[in-house]
mmCIF file of C-alpha atoms in Angstrom:
data_model
loop_
_atom_site.group_PDB
_atom_site.id
_atom_site.type_symbol
_atom_site.label_atom_id
_atom_site.label_comp_id
_atom_site.label_asym_id
_atom_site.label_seq_id
_atom_site.Cartn_x
_atom_site.Cartn_y
_atom_site.Cartn_z
ATOM 1 C CA MET A 850 111.634 -153.449 65.403
ATOM 2 C CA ILE A 851 109.667 -156.126 67.331
ATOM 3 C CA GLU A 852 109.161 -159.792 66.509
ATOM 4 C CA VAL A 853 106.964 -162.002 68.699
ATOM 5 C CA ARG A 854 106.512 -165.737 67.802
ATOM 6 C CA ASN A 855 104.154 -168.122 69.550
ATOM 7 C CA LEU A 856 104.033 -166.372 72.940
ATOM 8 C CA HIS A 857 102.555 -168.337 75.858
ATOM 9 C CA LYS A 858 102.098 -167.320 79.472
ATOM 10 C CA ARG A 859 100.066 -168.972 82.214
ATOM 11 C CA TYR A 860 99.411 -167.853 85.770
ATOM 12 C CA ALA A 861 98.646 -171.067 87.901
ATOM 13 C CA ASP A 862 95.600 -172.608 86.205
ATOM 14 C CA LYS A 863 94.814 -169.465 83.992
ATOM 15 C CA VAL A 864 96.250 -169.095 80.554
ATOM 16 C CA ALA A 865 96.817 -165.270 79.951
ATOM 17 C CA VAL A 866 98.544 -165.494 76.575
ATOM 18 C CA GLU A 867 97.779 -168.622 74.448
ATOM 19 C CA ASP A 868 99.683 -168.134 71.219
ATOM 20 C CA VAL A 869 100.558 -164.548 70.254
ATOM 21 C CA SER A 870 102.677 -163.745 67.230
ATOM 22 C CA LEU A 871 103.101 -160.212 65.738
ATOM 23 C CA THR A 872 105.598 -157.973 63.972
ATOM 24 C CA VAL A 873 106.130 -154.279 64.597
ATOM 25 C CA GLN A 874 107.686 -152.249 61.762
ATOM 26 C CA GLU A 875 109.946 -149.171 62.275
ATOM 27 C CA GLY A 876 108.180 -145.929 62.577
ATOM 28 C CA GLU A 877 104.559 -147.124 62.991
ATOM 29 C CA ILE A 878 102.098 -146.843 65.765
ATOM 30 C CA PHE A 879 101.026 -150.514 66.284
ATOM 31 C CA GLY A 880 97.981 -151.112 68.288
ATOM 32 C CA ILE A 881 97.050 -154.025 70.525
ATOM 33 C CA LEU A 882 93.274 -153.915 70.958
ATOM 34 C CA GLY A 883 91.045 -156.250 72.967
ATOM 35 C CA PRO A 884 88.825 -156.488 75.972
ATOM 36 C CA ASN A 885 90.002 -156.493 79.570
ATOM 37 C CA GLY A 886 91.500 -159.882 80.371
ATOM 38 C CA ALA A 887 92.413 -160.644 76.751
ATOM 39 C CA GLY A 888 96.224 -160.886 77.464
ATOM 40 C CA LYS A 889 97.225 -157.495 76.102
ATOM 41 C CA THR A 890 99.189 -156.288 79.168
ATOM 42 C CA THR A 891 100.882 -159.602 79.730
ATOM 43 C CA SER A 892 102.026 -159.730 76.126
ATOM 44 C CA VAL A 893 103.595 -156.190 76.342
ATOM 45 C CA GLU A 894 105.075 -156.963 79.693
ATOM 46 C CA CYS A 895 106.851 -159.938 78.151
ATOM 47 C CA ILE A 896 107.990 -157.761 75.242
ATOM 48 C CA ALA A 897 109.465 -155.199 77.597
ATOM 49 C CA GLY A 898 111.289 -158.097 79.614
ATOM 50 C CA LEU A 899 109.198 -157.433 82.752
ATOM 51 C CA ARG A 900 107.714 -160.980 82.674
ATOM 52 C CA THR A 901 109.142 -164.263 81.510
ATOM 53 C CA PRO A 902 106.978 -166.150 79.004
ATOM 54 C CA ASP A 903 106.518 -169.868 79.479
ATOM 55 C CA ARG A 904 107.444 -170.347 75.781
ATOM 56 C CA GLY A 905 107.840 -168.530 72.582
ATOM 57 C CA GLU A 906 110.454 -166.108 71.072
ATOM 58 C CA ILE A 907 110.738 -162.367 71.407
ATOM 59 C CA GLU A 908 113.098 -159.917 69.764
ATOM 60 C CA VAL A 909 112.983 -156.170 70.325
ATOM 61 C CA LEU A 910 115.581 -154.136 68.360
ATOM 62 C CA GLY A 911 117.306 -157.396 67.596
ATOM 63 C CA LEU A 912 117.732 -158.140 71.430
ATOM 64 C CA ASP A 913 116.252 -160.806 73.768
ATOM 65 C CA PRO A 914 114.254 -158.852 76.477
ATOM 66 C CA ARG A 915 115.382 -161.143 79.231
ATOM 67 C CA ARG A 916 118.973 -162.040 78.164
ATOM 68 C CA ASP A 917 119.802 -158.504 76.997
ATOM 69 C CA ARG A 918 117.616 -156.500 79.357
ATOM 70 C CA ALA A 919 120.269 -153.977 80.388
ATOM 71 C CA GLU A 920 121.154 -153.238 76.799
ATOM 72 C CA LEU A 921 117.442 -153.119 75.678
ATOM 73 C CA THR A 922 116.417 -150.519 78.326
ATOM 74 C CA ARG A 923 118.546 -147.993 76.514
ATOM 75 C CA GLY A 924 116.411 -148.256 73.463
ATOM 76 C CA LEU A 925 113.057 -149.030 74.907
ATOM 77 C CA GLY A 926 110.657 -146.727 76.833
ATOM 78 C CA VAL A 927 107.703 -148.161 78.734
ATOM 79 C CA GLN A 928 104.657 -146.471 80.213
ATOM 80 C CA LEU A 929 102.700 -149.144 82.211
ATOM 81 C CA GLN A 930 98.998 -149.095 83.042
ATOM 82 C CA ALA A 931 99.461 -148.868 86.794
ATOM 83 C CA GLY A 932 102.635 -146.748 87.010
ATOM 84 C CA GLN A 933 102.991 -144.585 90.107
ATOM 85 C CA LEU A 934 105.473 -142.155 91.552
ATOM 86 C CA PRO A 935 105.964 -140.981 95.213
ATOM 87 C CA GLU A 936 103.346 -138.426 96.059
ATOM 88 C CA GLN A 937 105.835 -135.875 97.059
ATOM 89 C CA LEU A 938 108.306 -136.278 94.186
ATOM 90 C CA ARG A 939 108.161 -133.089 92.010
ATOM 91 C CA VAL A 940 107.728 -133.293 88.174
ATOM 92 C CA ALA A 941 111.174 -131.846 87.375
ATOM 93 C CA GLU A 942 112.838 -134.119 90.053
ATOM 94 C CA ALA A 943 111.297 -137.126 88.551
ATOM 95 C CA LEU A 944 112.479 -136.337 85.079
ATOM 96 C CA GLU A 945 115.990 -135.360 86.268
ATOM 97 C CA LEU A 946 116.187 -138.679 88.231
ATOM 98 C CA TYR A 947 115.047 -140.904 85.304
ATOM 99 C CA SER A 948 117.405 -139.024 82.869
ATOM 100 C CA SER A 949 120.218 -140.028 85.168
ATOM 101 C CA PHE A 950 119.556 -143.793 84.451
ATOM 102 C CA TYR A 951 120.589 -143.497 80.784
ATOM 103 C CA PRO A 952 124.008 -142.927 79.066
ATOM 104 C CA ASP A 953 122.549 -140.585 76.397
ATOM 105 C CA PRO A 954 119.132 -139.140 77.713
ATOM 106 C CA ALA A 955 116.974 -136.658 75.995
ATOM 107 C CA ASP A 956 116.901 -133.046 77.372
ATOM 108 C CA TRP A 957 114.374 -133.513 79.992
ATOM 109 C CA ARG A 958 113.719 -129.755 80.207
ATOM 110 C CA GLU A 959 112.722 -129.775 76.483
ATOM 111 C CA LEU A 960 110.351 -132.742 77.193
ATOM 112 C CA LEU A 961 108.838 -130.751 80.101
ATOM 113 C CA GLU A 962 108.178 -127.945 77.616
ATOM 114 C CA GLY A 963 107.131 -129.994 74.828
ATOM 115 C CA LEU A 964 104.573 -131.946 76.777
ATOM 116 C CA GLY A 965 103.058 -128.947 78.429
ATOM 117 C CA LEU A 966 104.452 -129.505 81.829
ATOM 118 C CA ALA A 967 106.741 -126.599 82.176
ATOM 119 C CA GLU A 968 104.380 -124.748 84.503
ATOM 120 C CA LYS A 969 104.143 -127.924 86.787
ATOM 121 C CA ALA A 970 107.855 -128.463 87.110
ATOM 122 C CA LYS A 971 107.874 -127.806 90.837
ATOM 123 C CA THR A 972 104.492 -129.503 91.423
ATOM 124 C CA ALA A 973 104.370 -132.677 93.503
ATOM 125 C CA TYR A 974 103.112 -135.753 91.711
ATOM 126 C CA GLY A 975 100.309 -136.166 94.069
ATOM 127 C CA LYS A 976 98.914 -132.665 93.063
ATOM 128 C CA LEU A 977 98.821 -133.448 89.322
ATOM 129 C CA SER A 978 95.550 -133.974 87.391
ATOM 130 C CA GLY A 979 95.015 -137.380 85.671
ATOM 131 C CA GLY A 980 95.978 -135.821 82.305
ATOM 132 C CA GLN A 981 99.101 -134.309 83.729
ATOM 133 C CA LYS A 982 100.158 -137.663 85.375
ATOM 134 C CA GLN A 983 99.774 -139.171 81.813
ATOM 135 C CA ARG A 984 101.863 -136.386 80.231
ATOM 136 C CA LEU A 985 104.461 -137.074 82.835
ATOM 137 C CA SER A 986 104.253 -140.856 82.119
ATOM 138 C CA ILE A 987 104.996 -140.121 78.442
ATOM 139 C CA ALA A 988 107.913 -137.906 79.360
ATOM 140 C CA LEU A 989 109.515 -140.538 81.546
ATOM 141 C CA ALA A 990 108.935 -143.155 78.811
ATOM 142 C CA LEU A 991 110.800 -140.871 76.364
ATOM 143 C CA VAL A 992 113.543 -139.334 78.603
ATOM 144 C CA GLY A 993 115.969 -142.153 77.636
ATOM 145 C CA SER A 994 115.698 -141.309 73.924
ATOM 146 C CA PRO A 995 114.060 -144.611 72.989
ATOM 147 C CA ARG A 996 113.688 -145.969 69.550
ATOM 148 C CA VAL A 997 110.570 -147.922 70.760
ATOM 149 C CA ALA A 998 107.913 -146.804 73.363
ATOM 150 C CA ILE A 999 105.322 -149.164 74.764
ATOM 151 C CA LEU A 1000 102.243 -147.272 76.109
ATOM 152 C CA ASP A 1001 99.788 -149.307 77.986
ATOM 153 C CA GLU A 1002 96.152 -148.079 78.399
ATOM 154 C CA LEU A 1003 97.553 -144.579 78.309
ATOM 155 C CA THR A 1004 94.073 -142.663 78.378
ATOM 156 C CA THR A 1005 92.052 -144.833 80.766
ATOM 157 C CA GLY A 1006 90.263 -142.629 83.351
ATOM 158 C CA LEU A 1007 90.819 -139.416 81.340
ATOM 159 C CA ASP A 1008 88.061 -137.081 80.326
ATOM 160 C CA PRO A 1009 87.343 -136.884 76.570
ATOM 161 C CA GLN A 1010 89.281 -133.627 76.178
ATOM 162 C CA ALA A 1011 92.354 -134.857 78.066
ATOM 163 C CA ARG A 1012 92.090 -138.057 76.028
ATOM 164 C CA ARG A 1013 92.184 -136.060 72.740
ATOM 165 C CA ASP A 1014 95.149 -133.986 73.964
ATOM 166 C CA THR A 1015 97.019 -137.165 74.885
ATOM 167 C CA TRP A 1016 96.346 -138.493 71.291
ATOM 168 C CA GLU A 1017 98.053 -135.358 69.948
ATOM 169 C CA LEU A 1018 101.031 -135.963 72.124
ATOM 170 C CA ILE A 1019 101.327 -139.496 70.885
ATOM 171 C CA GLU A 1020 101.276 -138.385 67.179
ATOM 172 C CA ASN A 1021 103.996 -135.858 68.147
ATOM 173 C CA VAL A 1022 106.052 -138.627 69.692
ATOM 174 C CA ARG A 1023 105.818 -140.751 66.466
ATOM 175 C CA SER A 1024 106.898 -137.701 64.299
ATOM 176 C CA ARG A 1025 110.163 -137.676 66.360
ATOM 177 C CA GLY A 1026 110.841 -141.053 64.807
ATOM 178 C CA VAL A 1027 109.876 -143.235 67.741
ATOM 179 C CA THR A 1028 108.040 -146.498 67.003
ATOM 180 C CA ILE A 1029 105.082 -146.875 69.329
ATOM 181 C CA VAL A 1030 103.202 -149.953 70.617
ATOM 182 C CA LEU A 1031 99.907 -148.756 71.919
ATOM 183 C CA VAL A 1032 97.729 -151.059 74.183
ATOM 184 C CA THR A 1033 94.124 -149.970 74.165
ATOM 185 C CA HIS A 1034 90.452 -150.929 74.441
ATOM 186 C CA PHE A 1035 89.178 -147.740 73.079
ATOM 187 C CA MET A 1036 87.966 -148.218 69.372
ATOM 188 C CA GLU A 1037 88.180 -144.469 68.698
ATOM 189 C CA GLU A 1038 91.657 -144.303 69.977
ATOM 190 C CA ALA A 1039 92.836 -147.270 67.875
ATOM 191 C CA GLU A 1040 91.101 -145.904 64.713
ATOM 192 C CA ARG A 1041 92.640 -142.428 65.155
ATOM 193 C CA LEU A 1042 96.177 -143.348 65.978
ATOM 194 C CA CYS A 1043 97.128 -146.809 64.773
ATOM 195 C CA ASP A 1044 98.695 -147.735 61.485
ATOM 196 C CA ARG A 1045 98.038 -151.404 62.103
ATOM 197 C CA LEU A 1046 96.218 -153.330 64.759
ATOM 198 C CA ALA A 1047 96.398 -156.696 66.396
ATOM 199 C CA LEU A 1048 93.091 -157.809 67.642
ATOM 200 C CA ILE A 1049 93.558 -160.056 70.739
ATOM 201 C CA ASP A 1050 90.805 -162.143 72.351
ATOM 202 C CA GLY A 1051 91.148 -164.890 74.847
ATOM 203 C CA GLY A 1052 94.996 -164.747 74.689
ATOM 204 C CA ARG A 1053 95.137 -165.170 70.938
ATOM 205 C CA VAL A 1054 95.657 -162.870 68.053
ATOM 206 C CA VAL A 1055 92.550 -162.906 65.982
ATOM 207 C CA ALA A 1056 93.680 -160.677 63.179
ATOM 208 C CA VAL A 1057 96.370 -158.137 62.209
ATOM 209 C CA ASP A 1058 95.708 -155.356 59.688
ATOM 210 C CA THR A 1059 95.121 -151.622 59.264
ATOM 211 C CA PRO A 1060 91.899 -150.385 60.908
ATOM 212 C CA ALA A 1061 90.349 -149.966 57.389
ATOM 213 C CA GLY A 1062 91.556 -153.509 56.440
ATOM 214 C CA LEU A 1063 89.984 -154.960 59.555
ATOM 215 C CA THR A 1064 86.581 -153.499 58.756
ATOM 216 C CA GLU A 1065 86.878 -154.631 55.202
ATOM 217 C CA ARG A 1066 87.855 -158.208 56.327
ATOM 218 C CA ALA A 1067 84.735 -158.367 58.508
ATOM 219 C CA ARG A 1068 82.656 -157.924 55.297
ATOM 220 C CA ILE A 1069 80.122 -155.810 57.122
ATOM 221 C CA GLU A 1070 77.493 -154.295 54.758
ATOM 222 C CA GLN A 1071 77.170 -150.490 54.417
ATOM 223 C CA ARG A 1072 74.010 -148.777 55.417
ATOM 224 C CA ILE A 1073 72.414 -146.033 53.300
ATOM 225 C CA ARG A 1074 69.820 -143.693 55.049
ATOM 226 C CA PHE A 1075 67.660 -141.122 53.205
ATOM 227 C CA ARG A 1076 64.170 -139.640 53.127
ATOM 228 C CA PRO A 1077 62.682 -139.900 49.620
ATOM 229 C CA SER A 1078 61.174 -136.828 48.164
ATOM 230 C CA ARG A 1079 58.089 -138.755 47.036
ATOM 231 C CA PRO A 1080 56.633 -142.134 47.585
ATOM 232 C CA LEU A 1081 59.029 -145.012 46.947
ATOM 233 C CA ALA A 1082 58.075 -148.714 46.485
ATOM 234 C CA ASP A 1083 60.369 -151.074 48.345
ATOM 235 C CA HIS A 1084 60.502 -153.462 45.411
ATOM 236 C CA LEU A 1085 62.385 -150.902 43.331
ATOM 237 C CA LEU A 1086 65.268 -151.262 45.756
ATOM 238 C CA THR A 1087 64.849 -154.969 46.925
ATOM 239 C CA SER A 1088 65.170 -155.997 43.272
ATOM 240 C CA LEU A 1089 68.745 -154.721 43.046
ATOM 241 C CA PRO A 1090 71.437 -157.374 43.349
ATOM 242 C CA GLU A 1091 73.658 -154.975 45.349
ATOM 243 C CA VAL A 1092 70.898 -154.520 47.976
ATOM 244 C CA SER A 1093 70.448 -157.047 50.733
ATOM 245 C CA GLY A 1094 67.639 -155.444 52.708
ATOM 246 C CA VAL A 1095 65.287 -152.431 53.006
ATOM 247 C CA THR A 1096 63.691 -151.148 56.205
ATOM 248 C CA ARG A 1097 61.821 -148.044 57.127
ATOM 249 C CA ARG A 1098 61.910 -145.968 60.321
ATOM 250 C CA GLY A 1099 59.130 -143.353 60.002
ATOM 251 C CA GLU A 1100 59.795 -141.444 56.720
ATOM 252 C CA THR A 1101 63.463 -142.640 56.653
ATOM 253 C CA VAL A 1102 64.414 -145.502 54.282
ATOM 254 C CA ILE A 1103 67.391 -147.629 55.453
ATOM 255 C CA VAL A 1104 69.113 -149.770 52.755
ATOM 256 C CA THR A 1105 71.820 -152.346 53.424
ATOM 257 C CA GLY A 1106 74.076 -153.629 50.855
ATOM 258 C CA ASN A 1107 77.476 -154.175 49.405
ATOM 259 C CA ASP A 1108 80.105 -151.549 48.341
ATOM 260 C CA ASN A 1109 78.221 -150.858 45.100
ATOM 261 C CA ALA A 1110 74.716 -150.286 46.720
ATOM 262 C CA LEU A 1111 75.031 -146.583 46.780
ATOM 263 C CA ASN A 1112 75.503 -146.292 43.103
ATOM 264 C CA ALA A 1113 72.771 -148.805 42.337
ATOM 265 C CA VAL A 1114 70.319 -146.950 44.761
ATOM 266 C CA THR A 1115 70.932 -143.429 43.420
ATOM 267 C CA THR A 1116 70.543 -144.699 39.832
ATOM 268 C CA VAL A 1117 67.113 -146.026 40.547
ATOM 269 C CA LEU A 1118 66.065 -142.890 42.401
ATOM 270 C CA ALA A 1119 67.157 -140.671 39.577
ATOM 271 C CA ARG A 1120 65.352 -142.873 37.052
ATOM 272 C CA ASN A 1121 62.154 -142.422 39.036
ATOM 273 C CA GLN A 1122 62.729 -138.713 39.666
ATOM 274 C CA ILE A 1123 63.050 -139.188 43.456
ATOM 275 C CA VAL A 1124 65.524 -137.098 45.472
ATOM 276 C CA ALA A 1125 67.353 -138.627 48.405
ATOM 277 C CA GLU A 1126 66.999 -136.067 51.114
ATOM 278 C CA ARG A 1127 69.150 -136.150 54.278
ATOM 279 C CA LEU A 1128 71.192 -138.849 52.617
ATOM 280 C CA ARG A 1129 73.766 -140.541 54.977
ATOM 281 C CA ILE A 1130 76.111 -143.389 54.325
ATOM 282 C CA GLU A 1131 77.276 -145.375 57.364
ATOM 283 C CA GLN A 1132 80.359 -147.537 56.767
ATOM 284 C CA ALA A 1133 81.277 -150.368 59.060
ATOM 285 C CA SER A 1134 82.907 -149.376 62.274
ATOM 286 C CA LEU A 1135 86.128 -150.920 63.803
ATOM 287 C CA GLU A 1136 83.906 -151.970 66.832
ATOM 288 C CA GLU A 1137 81.517 -153.849 64.414
ATOM 289 C CA ALA A 1138 84.559 -155.478 62.810
ATOM 290 C CA PHE A 1139 85.878 -156.468 66.243
ATOM 291 C CA VAL A 1140 82.515 -158.105 67.171
ATOM 292 C CA GLN A 1141 82.381 -159.928 63.787
ATOM 293 C CA LEU A 1142 85.935 -161.155 63.934
ATOM 294 C CA THR A 1143 86.059 -162.122 67.661
ATOM 295 C CA GLY A 1144 82.439 -162.877 68.488
ATOM 296 C CA SER A 1145 82.623 -160.651 71.535
ATOM 297 C CA ARG A 1146 82.263 -156.994 72.473
ATOM 298 C CA LEU A 1147 85.033 -155.117 74.265
ATOM 299 C CA GLY A 1148 83.008 -154.502 77.346
ATOM 300 C CA SER A 1149 81.771 -158.137 77.702
ATOM 301 C CA HIS A 1150 84.851 -159.594 79.402
#
């Protein structure tokens, strides 16, 4: 659905996008994850034809976003990070207006209902809450019946409940057969929604994989926490080849090791008639993988 090859974009003396290449498959939610200033928004604005790259090739639905922009707008819906509407424009008026731009639009009344905005149809844009404005943004991105939707930092500024409600909406949009490109810097959002992710840092794609694949690729050890039912000598665990370290926090034992560490630890405990109470296994998180793969944290730019 989308093919980007060696995308490069500079603003004066600042390189925003150094060398971005990625492919988005039909029907997936493809995430672009990275810190502020990493080049995420510039990349998707080039994909949408809103900016001209200095070099590189882009195809969306087999079309060139600059040369074929009029044709592409019929199949592409975009919700930008800083989108705004006139304060006095009513919700229904906005949807009716936008639907008039397309030759074969979706039924905007159905979108209004499906996105939980029916009761706000006559409400002015300026009177909507942050979550309602985001719902309207999604509706406007979908009113042209697009095959691809680009959603840029959709949940920034929303409270946790509104964010989760918006995630459900995105999943519903995908279930309609729409391919989604989701730009985010929220780890939980990326982990919950995305089939695959491109990690972007410093204008470059660091890695592309599933969320699980990225955490595996980072080779971060798992942690096993438990409270032994009777005294446990550290050497029983440190002698195991699967275990790389043992630390204690009060009565809790914390073991780090590879994927087979849990089996090795529980076998030793059983052999010594020790029960692992309050056992907890902590797998590597996507945030840890991002730090490992990029050398920076999302909030550090």
